[in-house]
Amino acid sequence: MGLFILRRVGVMILTALCLTFVVFFMTNLYPNLEKLAKTQGNFRMSDEAVASWLEKGGYLQSTPKKYMEWIGVAPSYQHVAEDGTVTGRCITPGMDPAEAPRFCGILQGYWGYSTVFKDEVSSIVATRLSLTGTLMFWVMVVMVPSALILGVLAGMKEGSATDRTLSTFAITTTATPEYVSGVLFIAIFSSSAVGLKWFKGTATSAMESPNIENFLLPVLTIALYGMGYIARMTRASMTEVMTAQYIRTARLKGVSFPNIVMKHALRNALIAPFTVIMLQFPWLLNGVVIVETLFNYKGFGWTLVQAAGNNDIELLLGVSVVSVLVVLITQLISDIGYVYLNPRIRIS
Amino acid sequence: MDPLSWTGSIAFLNPLLFAALGLLAISILIWILIGAVTPEDRSITNVGGTLSLSAGPQGLAALAVRVTFLASAVILLAYIVLGLFMGTGAGIIGALAQRMLPVWIALILLFTLSISFKRRLGLYGKLFDSPIGMIGFGLVMFWVFTGIFGAFDMIITHDPLAQASGMKNKAPGTPLRGAEEGDFAWYLLGGDNLARDVFSRMVKGAWEVVKIAPLATIFAFMVGITLGLPAGYYGGKLDTFLSFLANLILAFPVILLFYLLVTPEIVATGLPQYMAVVLFAFPMVFFGVLLNARYRTQPQKNLMILAVVLVPLFLMYMCLINAAGSKIDVWPLDFFDVPGGILVVFVSVVFVNSPTVFRIVRGLTMDIKTRDYVAAAQTRGERPWYIMLWEVLPNARGPLIVDFCLRIGYTTILLGTLGFFGLGLPPESPDWGSTINEGRKLLSVYLHPALPPAIALLSLVLGLNLLADGLREESLRD
C-alpha cells in the first residue's frame, strides 16, 4: 500500500510538472509577451522597445530556463543596466541587489504580481479560492446526498415506476449544461418578466453574506449538472448489487426489504459512486467558471476568466497551478480511497 | 399588421393541453406512490399450466400514465397540424409549425421508411422497438433537419445577421415595422438586443452545431481508436506512455485549455494549426492501416484500394490544414479554406474529446483480447493490426456507438461553452452558446432572446442522451 501511494504521488508530481510547463509555454509565447509589454509599457512601443523591455524582464531567455526560474529551482534572472543598477524578479524596488534571494519561484512562495488586480497573485488566489470554497461546500452539501438518494431509490427495484421517473430526471439534468440551467433558473425565479422574484439573479452580495436568496440559484445550477451523473452511477452500482447472490439469500431468509437495502446492499453499492464523486472535481471546476461568470460571483473561476481574458500571465499561471493541483489531488484521493474501501482489490 | 398571440384562433386547445398535462403529472405521482407502497403484480398459474399476471393497482396506474401521455402527445400534435394549415391564423405556434414544414415532411418520411424496414436495418432498426430511443432519435433528427434546411435558407424568416429598425428587444410575434412585399411580416420569437430575429438565429445556430459536432466527434474517435487499440493490445511501455498523455489532457481544466488555445495571440503563432496537422492525420493513418491489414496478401488489389481511399483523403487533409497567409502555406492545390475560427474550435474540441475515447477503446481492447476468437486469429498467424482492426474493433462496436451518441451531446455542450465565453467563433455568429451569452445580460427584463437557444440546446442534448440510452438497451438485448 505504501509503495502504491508513493508511485501514485510520483506520477502526480510528474503530471503536475508537465501540465504547468504546458501552461507556462503557452502563456509565454512571444505574441503574449509582446501584448504584455505593450499593456505594461506603452501601446505605441516600437518592436525594438518591446524587445528591450522583455530583455530587461528576463522574458527572452529560453522557455525551460524561464520555467525553472518560475518554479524556483534555478537562480532567477538579473538584469544589469548600463549605469550599473541591477533589477530582477527577486529584487523588490528599494532592495539592495546583493541581499536579494537568489531563488524566487513558486516553491519559495513567490507567485508573482497580477497586472489586472494590481496585487500579489498569492493573496488574490487565496481570497478567491476561499470564496469558491464556500460555493463548492454548499454544492457538495446539496449534490452528494440528493444524488445518492436518487440513485439508491432508482436502483432498488430496477424497472419500477420510481426507477423510470428518477432515471428520466437524471438524464435530463445531465443533458442540461450549467449555462442553460442557470439561464432557465434566472428566467423563472428572478426575472421581472415572470414575476416570481423569489431569488436574486446575481450572487455578488453572497460574497459577504451568503443566504438562500442570493446563493441558492448558483449552488443549484452547479449541483444539478453533476447530480444526474452521480445518480446514474449510483443506480448502476445499486442494481448490480441488488442482483447479487447474497441479496437473494437475504430475501429468501426473510429479511425485510428496507433492511436488505440499508444493511446489506448500501455499503457495497456506494464504493463506485465515491470514486465518481471525486472524479467530478474537474467537471465541477468547469461548472464553477461558468456559474461564477453567469451569476457574477467573484471567486476562483471568475478570476480565471479575468486573468485569461486580460493576458495577466502570472495570475493565470497561479490559477492554473492551483486548479491542476486540485484535480490531481482529488484523483489521488479517489484512487487510494477506492483501494481502501474495496477489500476485493489487493495491491501487492 | 397586428401582433401575433401565442396560439391565435386555436386557443381552444390550451385548456385541453393544460388538463392533459396536469392529469399526466398526477398519474405519474400516483404511479410512483403505488409502486412504492403495493407489492408487485403477482403471477397466477392458470388451469392449463400457463402463467398470467394479476391485474393490480400498479397495472392500472401504469395504464393511466400511458393514456394521459398519449392524450398530451395527441394534443401537441393537433397544435402542429392545425398550425400547418392555418399558419399565422393559429398565432406564433401556427406560424412556427408552418415554417418548419420541410422538417415535418423529412421526419415523417424518415420514420415511416425506418419503421417499415426496421427488421432489415440491424441495430438502427431495433431502435424503433424502444419508445425512449424513438423519442431521442426524433428530437435529434428534428434538430438535424432544422440545421440542414436552415443552411439552405428554407426555414428562416429573416437574415440572421440583419438588424431591423425598431425591433430591438421586441416581444415574440411583433410585426415587422415597414415590412416590404416578400418580407415575412413578423419576428416570430421576437428580436434580440441588436434587433435581429431570434427565430432565424436559433435555426442557423442548429446548423452551426450540426456542422461541427458530429464531425469533431468522428475525428476524436479516429484518434482515440488508432491510439487506444495498440495501447490496449500491446500493453507495456506503449500503454504506460499513451495513458500518461491521456491523463495529462484529462487533468487539464477544459475552460483553461480553451482560453489558452483559442485566444487570437495563440492562433497567430499557428499552434492550433500544428495541432490540426497531427490530429487530422489520424483518419488517414486509420484507413490506411485498416485497409492494408485486410488486403495485405493481395498486393495489386491492396495498392488500388489504398490509392482510391488515401489520395482523396490526403487532398482533403492538405486543404484542411493549409490556409493561404497563415503559418502553413505550402500546398498549391488549396480548394477550400476553413475559416480560422472554426478550425481552432474544431481542433480544441477534438483535442479535449479524444483522450476519453482513447480510455474507452483501451479498456474494451484489454477485455476483448482475452477472448477465444482473438486467440484463434493469433494461432492462424494473423498480424496484430489485423486482429485489432478486424477482430477486436467490430466486437467493441456496441459500447462505442452508445458513447458516440453521448459524446456528440458532450461536444454540443462544449461548443456552447466556447460560444458562452465568446471564444473562437466570430462575435455575430448565431451559434447557441453566443446567443445565450448575449441574451443573459438582459435576462431580468427580456426572456425571449436567451430562452429559445437554451431550450434548443437542452432538447438536442437530451435527445442524444435518450438515443444513447435506447441504443444501449437494444444492444444489450442481443
mmCIF file of N, CA and C in Angstrom, chain A residues 177-260:
data_model
loop_
_atom_site.group_PDB
_atom_site.id
_atom_site.type_symbol
_atom_site.label_atom_id
_atom_site.label_comp_id
_atom_site.label_asym_id
_atom_site.label_seq_id
_atom_site.Cartn_x
_atom_site.Cartn_y
_atom_site.Cartn_z
ATOM 1 N N PRO A 177 -26.496 21.662 -19.535
ATOM 2 C CA PRO A 177 -25.263 22.294 -19.057
ATOM 3 C C PRO A 177 -25.593 23.507 -18.187
ATOM 4 N N GLU A 178 -24.594 23.942 -17.418
ATOM 5 C CA GLU A 178 -24.843 24.997 -16.428
ATOM 6 C C GLU A 178 -25.362 26.267 -17.060
ATOM 7 N N TYR A 179 -24.833 26.597 -18.250
ATOM 8 C CA TYR A 179 -25.258 27.872 -18.809
ATOM 9 C C TYR A 179 -26.687 27.813 -19.309
ATOM 10 N N VAL A 180 -27.247 26.602 -19.499
ATOM 11 C CA VAL A 180 -28.666 26.501 -19.838
ATOM 12 C C VAL A 180 -29.518 26.508 -18.570
ATOM 13 N N SER A 181 -29.144 25.662 -17.585
ATOM 14 C CA SER A 181 -29.984 25.596 -16.385
ATOM 15 C C SER A 181 -29.921 26.913 -15.620
ATOM 16 N N GLY A 182 -28.739 27.534 -15.601
ATOM 17 C CA GLY A 182 -28.617 28.816 -14.920
ATOM 18 C C GLY A 182 -29.537 29.857 -15.540
ATOM 19 N N VAL A 183 -29.525 29.917 -16.867
ATOM 20 C CA VAL A 183 -30.376 30.880 -17.557
ATOM 21 C C VAL A 183 -31.845 30.570 -17.288
ATOM 22 N N LEU A 184 -32.199 29.279 -17.307
ATOM 23 C CA LEU A 184 -33.592 28.917 -17.038
ATOM 24 C C LEU A 184 -33.980 29.320 -15.617
ATOM 25 N N PHE A 185 -33.103 29.039 -14.647
ATOM 26 C CA PHE A 185 -33.410 29.387 -13.253
ATOM 27 C C PHE A 185 -33.601 30.888 -13.099
ATOM 28 N N ILE A 186 -32.657 31.644 -13.677
ATOM 29 C CA ILE A 186 -32.777 33.107 -13.545
ATOM 30 C C ILE A 186 -34.077 33.562 -14.182
ATOM 31 N N ALA A 187 -34.386 32.992 -15.366
ATOM 32 C CA ALA A 187 -35.606 33.406 -16.070
ATOM 33 C C ALA A 187 -36.831 33.119 -15.218
ATOM 34 N N ILE A 188 -36.869 31.927 -14.606
ATOM 35 C CA ILE A 188 -38.087 31.550 -13.880
ATOM 36 C C ILE A 188 -38.161 32.247 -12.530
ATOM 37 N N PHE A 189 -37.062 32.217 -11.778
ATOM 38 C CA PHE A 189 -37.162 32.604 -10.363
ATOM 39 C C PHE A 189 -36.758 34.029 -10.055
ATOM 40 N N SER A 190 -36.096 34.718 -10.986
ATOM 41 C CA SER A 190 -35.627 36.027 -10.557
ATOM 42 C C SER A 190 -35.958 37.142 -11.543
ATOM 43 N N SER A 191 -36.508 36.827 -12.716
ATOM 44 C CA SER A 191 -36.731 37.915 -13.666
ATOM 45 C C SER A 191 -38.063 38.593 -13.370
ATOM 46 N N SER A 192 -38.134 39.869 -13.733
ATOM 47 C CA SER A 192 -39.394 40.576 -13.527
ATOM 48 C C SER A 192 -40.386 40.211 -14.615
ATOM 49 N N ALA A 193 -39.905 39.542 -15.693
ATOM 50 C CA ALA A 193 -40.818 39.165 -16.765
ATOM 51 C C ALA A 193 -41.767 38.057 -16.312
ATOM 52 N N VAL A 194 -41.237 37.092 -15.523
ATOM 53 C CA VAL A 194 -42.116 36.052 -14.996
ATOM 54 C C VAL A 194 -42.784 36.551 -13.723
ATOM 55 N N GLY A 195 -42.021 37.264 -12.932
ATOM 56 C CA GLY A 195 -42.620 37.925 -11.791
ATOM 57 C C GLY A 195 -42.568 37.160 -10.487
ATOM 58 N N LEU A 196 -41.911 35.997 -10.474
ATOM 59 C CA LEU A 196 -41.836 35.282 -9.199
ATOM 60 C C LEU A 196 -40.896 36.004 -8.246
ATOM 61 N N LYS A 197 -39.686 36.321 -8.764
ATOM 62 C CA LYS A 197 -38.690 37.083 -7.998
ATOM 63 C C LYS A 197 -38.430 36.500 -6.615
ATOM 64 N N TRP A 198 -38.330 35.173 -6.555
ATOM 65 C CA TRP A 198 -38.059 34.549 -5.261
ATOM 66 C C TRP A 198 -36.605 34.709 -4.861
ATOM 67 N N PHE A 199 -35.719 34.592 -5.866
ATOM 68 C CA PHE A 199 -34.288 34.641 -5.573
ATOM 69 C C PHE A 199 -33.650 35.750 -6.392
ATOM 70 N N LYS A 200 -32.390 36.041 -6.053
ATOM 71 C CA LYS A 200 -31.684 37.076 -6.804
ATOM 72 C C LYS A 200 -30.951 36.451 -7.988
ATOM 73 N N GLY A 201 -30.886 37.195 -9.068
ATOM 74 C CA GLY A 201 -30.228 36.700 -10.267
ATOM 75 C C GLY A 201 -28.725 36.864 -10.241
ATOM 76 N N THR A 202 -28.185 37.586 -9.257
ATOM 77 C CA THR A 202 -26.732 37.665 -9.146
ATOM 78 C C THR A 202 -26.327 37.231 -7.746
ATOM 79 N N ALA A 203 -25.112 36.765 -7.638
ATOM 80 C CA ALA A 203 -24.634 36.298 -6.335
ATOM 81 C C ALA A 203 -23.541 37.213 -5.817
ATOM 82 N N THR A 204 -23.462 38.431 -6.342
ATOM 83 C CA THR A 204 -22.389 39.335 -5.905
ATOM 84 C C THR A 204 -22.473 39.589 -4.408
ATOM 85 N N SER A 205 -23.708 39.762 -3.896
ATOM 86 C CA SER A 205 -23.836 40.048 -2.470
ATOM 87 C C SER A 205 -23.541 38.815 -1.622
ATOM 88 N N ALA A 206 -23.545 37.637 -2.257
ATOM 89 C CA ALA A 206 -23.277 36.408 -1.496
ATOM 90 C C ALA A 206 -21.823 36.307 -1.095
ATOM 91 N N MET A 207 -20.961 37.186 -1.679
ATOM 92 C CA MET A 207 -19.550 37.098 -1.308
ATOM 93 C C MET A 207 -19.352 37.526 0.135
ATOM 94 N N GLU A 208 -20.196 38.494 0.610
ATOM 95 C CA GLU A 208 -20.091 38.875 2.014
ATOM 96 C C GLU A 208 -21.003 38.027 2.889
ATOM 97 N N SER A 209 -22.273 37.956 2.491
ATOM 98 C CA SER A 209 -23.213 37.260 3.358
ATOM 99 C C SER A 209 -24.062 36.302 2.528
ATOM 100 N N PRO A 210 -23.589 35.074 2.366
ATOM 101 C CA PRO A 210 -24.385 34.129 1.595
ATOM 102 C C PRO A 210 -25.665 33.759 2.336
ATOM 103 N N ASN A 211 -26.790 33.873 1.658
ATOM 104 C CA ASN A 211 -28.034 33.356 2.234
ATOM 105 C C ASN A 211 -28.834 32.711 1.109
ATOM 106 N N ILE A 212 -29.976 32.154 1.476
ATOM 107 C CA ILE A 212 -30.724 31.390 0.473
ATOM 108 C C ILE A 212 -31.099 32.263 -0.705
ATOM 109 N N GLU A 213 -31.425 33.505 -0.452
ATOM 110 C CA GLU A 213 -31.937 34.336 -1.520
ATOM 111 C C GLU A 213 -30.897 34.564 -2.622
ATOM 112 N N ASN A 214 -29.645 34.785 -2.227
ATOM 113 C CA ASN A 214 -28.676 35.088 -3.270
ATOM 114 C C ASN A 214 -27.761 33.926 -3.602
ATOM 115 N N PHE A 215 -27.841 32.825 -2.867
ATOM 116 C CA PHE A 215 -26.865 31.756 -3.076
ATOM 117 C C PHE A 215 -27.484 30.477 -3.616
ATOM 118 N N LEU A 216 -28.808 30.337 -3.493
ATOM 119 C CA LEU A 216 -29.417 29.060 -3.858
ATOM 120 C C LEU A 216 -29.287 28.771 -5.350
ATOM 121 N N LEU A 217 -29.543 29.769 -6.182
ATOM 122 C CA LEU A 217 -29.529 29.507 -7.622
ATOM 123 C C LEU A 217 -28.160 29.062 -8.134
ATOM 124 N N PRO A 218 -27.057 29.759 -7.795
ATOM 125 C CA PRO A 218 -25.771 29.260 -8.267
ATOM 126 C C PRO A 218 -25.453 27.860 -7.758
ATOM 127 N N VAL A 219 -25.735 27.620 -6.484
ATOM 128 C CA VAL A 219 -25.443 26.289 -5.936
ATOM 129 C C VAL A 219 -26.245 25.223 -6.666
ATOM 130 N N LEU A 220 -27.536 25.514 -6.863
ATOM 131 C CA LEU A 220 -28.408 24.544 -7.522
ATOM 132 C C LEU A 220 -27.962 24.291 -8.965
ATOM 133 N N THR A 221 -27.522 25.361 -9.629
ATOM 134 C CA THR A 221 -27.118 25.222 -11.028
ATOM 135 C C THR A 221 -25.945 24.267 -11.163
ATOM 136 N N ILE A 222 -24.921 24.441 -10.306
ATOM 137 C CA ILE A 222 -23.766 23.539 -10.393
ATOM 138 C C ILE A 222 -24.169 22.142 -9.957
ATOM 139 N N ALA A 223 -24.931 22.063 -8.862
ATOM 140 C CA ALA A 223 -25.248 20.759 -8.291
ATOM 141 C C ALA A 223 -26.059 19.911 -9.263
ATOM 142 N N LEU A 224 -26.961 20.548 -9.983
ATOM 143 C CA LEU A 224 -27.874 19.793 -10.827
ATOM 144 C C LEU A 224 -27.125 19.029 -11.929
ATOM 145 N N TYR A 225 -26.131 19.686 -12.534
ATOM 146 C CA TYR A 225 -25.446 19.049 -13.655
ATOM 147 C C TYR A 225 -24.658 17.825 -13.190
ATOM 148 N N GLY A 226 -23.979 17.963 -12.051
ATOM 149 C CA GLY A 226 -23.206 16.822 -11.562
ATOM 150 C C GLY A 226 -24.084 15.735 -10.960
ATOM 151 N N MET A 227 -25.242 16.164 -10.431
ATOM 152 C CA MET A 227 -26.099 15.243 -9.709
ATOM 153 C C MET A 227 -26.571 14.089 -10.592
ATOM 154 N N GLY A 228 -27.014 14.414 -11.795
ATOM 155 C CA GLY A 228 -27.547 13.372 -12.679
ATOM 156 C C GLY A 228 -26.524 12.288 -12.919
ATOM 157 N N TYR A 229 -25.281 12.705 -13.140
ATOM 158 C CA TYR A 229 -24.231 11.739 -13.449
ATOM 159 C C TYR A 229 -23.960 10.828 -12.255
ATOM 160 N N ILE A 230 -23.811 11.433 -11.069
ATOM 161 C CA ILE A 230 -23.552 10.615 -9.883
ATOM 162 C C ILE A 230 -24.737 9.691 -9.616
ATOM 163 N N ALA A 231 -25.965 10.232 -9.806
ATOM 164 C CA ALA A 231 -27.144 9.412 -9.550
ATOM 165 C C ALA A 231 -27.174 8.203 -10.480
ATOM 166 N N ARG A 232 -26.805 8.410 -11.730
ATOM 167 C CA ARG A 232 -26.832 7.280 -12.677
ATOM 168 C C ARG A 232 -25.789 6.239 -12.312
ATOM 169 N N MET A 233 -24.608 6.717 -11.861
ATOM 170 C CA MET A 233 -23.570 5.766 -11.443
ATOM 171 C C MET A 233 -24.042 4.982 -10.218
ATOM 172 N N THR A 234 -24.637 5.699 -9.258
ATOM 173 C CA THR A 234 -25.127 5.030 -8.052
ATOM 174 C C THR A 234 -26.196 4.013 -8.417
ATOM 175 N N ARG A 235 -27.086 4.403 -9.345
ATOM 176 C CA ARG A 235 -28.141 3.487 -9.743
ATOM 177 C C ARG A 235 -27.543 2.221 -10.370
ATOM 178 N N ALA A 236 -26.572 2.399 -11.279
ATOM 179 C CA ALA A 236 -25.965 1.234 -11.933
ATOM 180 C C ALA A 236 -25.333 0.319 -10.895
ATOM 181 N N SER A 237 -24.607 0.939 -9.950
ATOM 182 C CA SER A 237 -23.920 0.148 -8.933
ATOM 183 C C SER A 237 -24.934 -0.548 -8.027
ATOM 184 N N MET A 238 -26.025 0.158 -7.694
ATOM 185 C CA MET A 238 -27.055 -0.399 -6.813
ATOM 186 C C MET A 238 -27.774 -1.572 -7.491
ATOM 187 N N THR A 239 -28.124 -1.416 -8.777
ATOM 188 C CA THR A 239 -28.819 -2.522 -9.455
ATOM 189 C C THR A 239 -27.911 -3.740 -9.519
ATOM 190 N N GLU A 240 -26.612 -3.496 -9.707
ATOM 191 C CA GLU A 240 -25.692 -4.626 -9.780
ATOM 192 C C GLU A 240 -25.655 -5.365 -8.446
ATOM 193 N N VAL A 241 -25.580 -4.582 -7.363
ATOM 194 C CA VAL A 241 -25.527 -5.208 -6.037
ATOM 195 C C VAL A 241 -26.832 -5.946 -5.746
ATOM 196 N N MET A 242 -27.963 -5.353 -6.144
ATOM 197 C CA MET A 242 -29.245 -5.957 -5.807
ATOM 198 C C MET A 242 -29.479 -7.293 -6.508
ATOM 199 N N THR A 243 -28.728 -7.571 -7.590
ATOM 200 C CA THR A 243 -28.892 -8.868 -8.244
ATOM 201 C C THR A 243 -27.870 -9.883 -7.715
ATOM 202 N N ALA A 244 -27.067 -9.477 -6.732
ATOM 203 C CA ALA A 244 -26.019 -10.384 -6.242
ATOM 204 C C ALA A 244 -26.633 -11.536 -5.438
ATOM 205 N N GLN A 245 -25.846 -12.591 -5.320
ATOM 206 C CA GLN A 245 -26.343 -13.801 -4.655
ATOM 207 C C GLN A 245 -26.723 -13.537 -3.191
ATOM 208 N N TYR A 246 -25.895 -12.772 -2.489
ATOM 209 C CA TYR A 246 -26.144 -12.645 -1.048
ATOM 210 C C TYR A 246 -27.407 -11.853 -0.766
ATOM 211 N N ILE A 247 -27.809 -10.989 -1.721
ATOM 212 C CA ILE A 247 -29.077 -10.274 -1.535
ATOM 213 C C ILE A 247 -30.236 -11.251 -1.689
ATOM 214 N N ARG A 248 -30.092 -12.148 -2.683
ATOM 215 C CA ARG A 248 -31.163 -13.130 -2.861
ATOM 216 C C ARG A 248 -31.274 -14.024 -1.623
ATOM 217 N N THR A 249 -30.117 -14.416 -1.118
ATOM 218 C CA THR A 249 -30.121 -15.237 0.101
ATOM 219 C C THR A 249 -30.847 -14.504 1.229
ATOM 220 N N ALA A 250 -30.540 -13.221 1.380
ATOM 221 C CA ALA A 250 -31.172 -12.453 2.450
ATOM 222 C C ALA A 250 -32.679 -12.398 2.254
ATOM 223 N N ARG A 251 -33.107 -12.218 0.991
ATOM 224 C CA ARG A 251 -34.552 -12.166 0.732
ATOM 225 C C ARG A 251 -35.204 -13.501 1.061
ATOM 226 N N LEU A 252 -34.535 -14.579 0.636
ATOM 227 C CA LEU A 252 -35.093 -15.907 0.892
ATOM 228 C C LEU A 252 -35.141 -16.193 2.387
ATOM 229 N N LYS A 253 -34.168 -15.637 3.107
ATOM 230 C CA LYS A 253 -34.110 -15.825 4.547
ATOM 231 C C LYS A 253 -35.257 -15.106 5.233
ATOM 232 N N GLY A 254 -35.864 -14.145 4.513
ATOM 233 C CA GLY A 254 -36.998 -13.429 5.075
ATOM 234 C C GLY A 254 -36.654 -12.083 5.653
ATOM 235 N N VAL A 255 -35.488 -11.543 5.318
ATOM 236 C CA VAL A 255 -35.149 -10.202 5.793
ATOM 237 C C VAL A 255 -36.046 -9.192 5.067
ATOM 238 N N SER A 256 -36.527 -8.208 5.791
ATOM 239 C CA SER A 256 -37.443 -7.252 5.169
ATOM 240 C C SER A 256 -36.688 -6.397 4.147
ATOM 241 N N PHE A 257 -37.448 -5.888 3.181
ATOM 242 C CA PHE A 257 -36.804 -5.174 2.068
ATOM 243 C C PHE A 257 -36.012 -3.948 2.520
ATOM 244 N N PRO A 258 -36.583 -3.074 3.381
ATOM 245 C CA PRO A 258 -35.797 -1.927 3.841
ATOM 246 C C PRO A 258 -34.503 -2.348 4.533
ATOM 247 N N ASN A 259 -34.587 -3.423 5.284
ATOM 248 C CA ASN A 259 -33.405 -3.930 5.976
ATOM 249 C C ASN A 259 -32.333 -4.378 4.998
ATOM 250 N N ILE A 260 -32.765 -5.063 3.935
ATOM 251 C CA ILE A 260 -31.807 -5.525 2.925
ATOM 252 C C ILE A 260 -31.093 -4.339 2.322
#
